[in-house]
Amino acid sequence: QRQVVARQGRGGEASASVRLPKEDMWIAQLDVTGFGREVRELGQRLEKEQGQADQDHLHKLLFWSDMCAVVGVATMWMAPNPVSVVALSLWTHSRWTMIGHHCCHGGYNRTDETGRYSSRGFAVGSLWRRSMDWLDWMLPEAWSVEHNNLHHHRLGERSDPDLIEQNVEVWDKTAGGRAPKDVLTILLMFIWKWYYYAPNTYKELKVAEYRKAGRPLPEGMDPHTAATLLNTFTSWFKGTGVVDPWELITKVVGPYFLLHFVVLPLPLALLSPDFFWNAVTNLVIADVLSNFHDFVVIATNHAGEDLYRFERGCKPKSPTFYLRAVTSSANFATGGDLNDFMHGWLNYQIEHHVWPDLSMLSYQKAQPQLQAICERYGVPYVQEDVFTRLRKTYDIFTSRASMRRYPDELEREEDMMLWAEDREAGATPRRAAAEVAKVAVAA
């Protein structure tokens, strides 16, 4: 069964015949300009409504995070046990996914009069601030470049450093069939922050520094290839890397390792060597659990056969930007501070990508309103339980499924743009044309 639909061009596309699968039919009918306008207006209202309630809500969640730390640290001298492990894991999890994440995005810049939780100073500038605010495997300054800048502005594009489907392409060359990919995916769930995310975020920081200084990248380096702990060493010694392994160890992963696994439990050694080693064991198990917990609620946000990838860049805060934030993201079950705490507030990933610099309380308010806008315009709003999203993400990791490709011919041309490195490489924007696209839709 085939259906032919004529639609008005969006700002000057070429007249073309584009064959769409049934699940993409909504694109041909979309008023992307009207959609973008309503989403932008909602964001402006939410921003104006922010105030003391948002700050109080942040402090409530800080208290919960601190209580996890108190319970975990107070009991970690005991033989390995679930109370200590879960509390320590939730402490690490919450400091990143909720506190560090939203403070570094500027979610409290408008409401925090003290500046303590401002993006301009939270966890950055010194090892002291990192230790007091958000201590994890990643360097906060590097994470802000990789996540706040590249991932958020280039979501689903080739230059999105968190595009899982692209990042695991290297496994096709090294792992072979599905069985090795299954093993690698499962292993990665428990080690990914220190093995992949810390080196990759730091690599993106170094690449940004190279470009800012006008320095060419090393010959043979592909900046889109994900960095790992292993290839950081191999690429550096081959002369194709930008990260000195010793610098990665001493500046990025080393401080967390020493402070979290050695200095934190060290006072217990004065009481008993057994207490010290019990604490170290609890901390190590908690870190493995935290890696898994974070993987389940983070890696699953932008992977699945029902989410989209894109060929070109788009202007921030344009209608296309808002559309991509929705159609390349997935939410989990939302509502209730306890539920949202356990999901690391990553169950509002759609709202967060639409408006990255709002508070956690604002996302709770925004979710039903944004979903209603999507329903009115026929835009897919994906919301499923976290375990369903984990299965779909696993299928992307292991090549059992592929993400959808947004038809480039139907992009809103006035929203398209080239990133600086693409212009330097000689790329040119696709020719903008006119009139009407006739879309042949295969049901």
Short mmCIF file of C-alpha atoms in Angstrom, two decimals, residues 222-376:
data_model
loop_
_atom_site.label_atom_id
_atom_site.label_comp_id
_atom_site.label_asym_id
_atom_site.label_seq_id
_atom_site.Cartn_x
_atom_site.Cartn_y
_atom_site.Cartn_z
CA ASP A 222 39.79 11.31 13.54
CA PRO A 223 38.20 13.64 16.12
CA HIS A 224 34.93 11.71 15.84
CA THR A 225 36.48 8.47 17.09
CA ALA A 226 35.66 7.90 20.73
CA ALA A 227 38.59 7.84 23.14
CA THR A 228 39.06 5.04 25.65
CA LEU A 229 41.66 4.40 28.29
CA LEU A 230 43.36 1.92 25.97
CA ASN A 231 43.42 3.94 22.75
CA THR A 232 44.50 7.06 24.65
CA PHE A 233 47.81 5.27 25.25
CA THR A 234 48.11 3.68 21.80
CA SER A 235 47.20 6.83 19.85
CA TRP A 236 49.58 8.99 21.88
CA PHE A 237 52.54 6.71 21.23
CA LYS A 238 51.58 6.50 17.53
CA GLY A 239 51.59 10.30 17.35
CA THR A 240 47.88 10.56 16.50
CA GLY A 241 46.55 11.51 19.94
CA VAL A 242 45.96 14.83 21.69
CA VAL A 243 45.86 13.50 25.26
CA ASP A 244 49.08 12.74 27.12
CA PRO A 245 48.28 9.55 29.11
CA TRP A 246 50.22 10.83 32.11
CA GLU A 247 48.14 14.00 32.07
CA LEU A 248 44.95 11.93 31.92
CA ILE A 249 46.07 9.95 34.96
CA THR A 250 47.37 12.84 37.10
CA LYS A 251 44.72 15.43 36.24
CA VAL A 252 41.55 13.49 35.45
CA VAL A 253 41.18 9.96 36.84
CA GLY A 254 44.02 9.95 39.39
CA PRO A 255 42.60 12.54 41.81
CA TYR A 256 39.30 10.68 42.07
CA PHE A 257 41.04 7.34 42.53
CA LEU A 258 43.32 8.60 45.30
CA LEU A 259 40.81 10.76 47.15
CA HIS A 260 37.87 8.36 46.91
CA PHE A 261 39.52 4.97 47.33
CA VAL A 262 42.58 5.84 49.46
CA VAL A 263 42.25 9.13 51.35
CA LEU A 264 38.55 8.74 52.25
CA PRO A 265 38.93 5.36 54.02
CA LEU A 266 42.50 5.99 55.26
CA PRO A 267 41.55 7.17 58.80
CA LEU A 268 40.00 3.75 59.39
CA ALA A 269 43.45 2.20 59.05
CA LEU A 270 44.34 3.85 62.37
CA LEU A 271 41.61 1.79 64.02
CA SER A 272 42.08 -1.48 62.17
CA PRO A 273 43.53 -2.64 58.86
CA ASP A 274 40.40 -4.77 58.45
CA PHE A 275 38.21 -1.67 58.72
CA PHE A 276 40.28 0.04 56.03
CA TRP A 277 40.11 -2.87 53.59
CA ASN A 278 36.41 -3.37 54.26
CA ALA A 279 35.87 0.29 53.37
CA VAL A 280 37.95 0.01 50.20
CA THR A 281 35.99 -3.06 49.16
CA ASN A 282 32.66 -1.36 49.78
CA LEU A 283 33.81 1.68 47.82
CA VAL A 284 34.97 -0.42 44.86
CA ILE A 285 31.73 -2.42 44.73
CA ALA A 286 29.74 0.80 45.04
CA ASP A 287 31.67 2.31 42.15
CA VAL A 288 30.89 -0.70 39.96
CA LEU A 289 27.21 -0.40 40.92
CA SER A 290 27.26 3.34 40.25
CA ASN A 291 28.73 2.72 36.80
CA PHE A 292 25.91 0.32 36.04
CA HIS A 293 23.21 2.59 37.48
CA ASP A 294 24.52 5.57 35.51
CA PHE A 295 24.74 3.50 32.32
CA VAL A 296 21.13 2.38 32.67
CA VAL A 297 19.77 5.92 33.02
CA ILE A 298 22.25 7.81 30.78
CA ALA A 299 23.28 5.65 27.82
CA THR A 300 19.63 4.80 27.20
CA ASN A 301 18.51 8.40 26.72
CA HIS A 302 19.48 8.70 23.06
CA ALA A 303 19.66 5.20 21.63
CA GLY A 304 16.99 2.98 20.13
CA GLU A 305 15.36 2.06 16.87
CA ASP A 306 12.61 4.64 17.51
CA LEU A 307 14.98 7.64 17.85
CA TYR A 308 16.50 9.72 15.04
CA ARG A 309 19.93 10.59 13.68
CA PHE A 310 20.65 13.61 11.47
CA GLU A 311 23.05 14.47 8.66
CA ARG A 312 23.68 18.16 9.28
CA GLY A 313 23.98 20.69 12.08
CA CYS A 314 21.21 23.06 13.08
CA LYS A 315 21.10 26.43 14.78
CA PRO A 316 20.63 26.38 18.56
CA LYS A 317 17.12 27.30 19.74
CA SER A 318 15.72 27.04 16.21
CA PRO A 319 12.52 25.07 15.53
CA THR A 320 14.68 22.24 14.19
CA PHE A 321 16.80 22.28 17.36
CA TYR A 322 13.68 21.80 19.49
CA LEU A 323 12.39 19.09 17.16
CA ARG A 324 15.65 17.15 17.37
CA ALA A 325 15.74 17.46 21.15
CA VAL A 326 12.40 15.64 21.25
CA THR A 327 12.82 13.07 18.50
CA SER A 328 16.36 12.00 19.43
CA SER A 329 15.66 11.64 23.16
CA ALA A 330 13.61 9.34 25.36
CA ASN A 331 12.02 9.84 28.77
CA PHE A 332 11.39 7.25 31.47
CA ALA A 333 8.57 7.21 34.02
CA THR A 334 8.27 10.71 35.49
CA GLY A 335 6.74 12.24 38.60
CA GLY A 336 7.56 12.25 42.30
CA ASP A 337 10.89 13.29 43.78
CA LEU A 338 11.82 9.78 44.93
CA ASN A 339 11.16 8.25 41.51
CA ASP A 340 12.99 11.10 39.81
CA PHE A 341 15.91 10.85 42.26
CA MET A 342 16.38 7.17 41.49
CA HIS A 343 16.36 7.98 37.76
CA GLY A 344 18.90 10.76 38.34
CA TRP A 345 16.40 13.23 36.82
CA LEU A 346 17.38 11.72 33.49
CA ASN A 347 13.77 10.64 33.07
CA TYR A 348 13.18 14.23 31.87
CA GLN A 349 15.75 13.96 29.10
CA ILE A 350 13.44 15.37 26.42
CA GLU A 351 12.68 18.49 28.45
CA HIS A 352 16.33 18.85 29.45
CA HIS A 353 17.51 18.81 25.83
CA VAL A 354 14.86 21.30 24.79
CA TRP A 355 15.79 23.72 27.62
CA PRO A 356 19.20 22.68 29.03
CA ASP A 357 19.48 25.52 31.56
CA LEU A 358 16.28 25.05 33.57
CA SER A 359 16.06 23.67 37.09
CA MET A 360 15.02 20.15 38.05
CA LEU A 361 11.74 21.46 39.46
CA SER A 362 11.04 23.22 36.15
CA TYR A 363 11.38 19.93 34.27
CA GLN A 364 8.71 18.37 36.46
CA LYS A 365 6.40 21.26 35.57
CA ALA A 366 7.35 21.22 31.90
CA GLN A 367 6.91 17.53 31.14
CA PRO A 368 3.11 17.29 30.71
CA GLN A 369 2.99 20.63 28.89
CA LEU A 370 5.66 19.71 26.36
CA GLN A 371 4.10 16.30 25.82
CA ALA A 372 0.78 18.01 25.06
CA ILE A 373 2.46 20.26 22.45
CA CYS A 374 4.02 17.23 20.79
CA GLU A 375 0.65 15.48 20.66
CA ARG A 376 -0.98 18.50 19.03
#
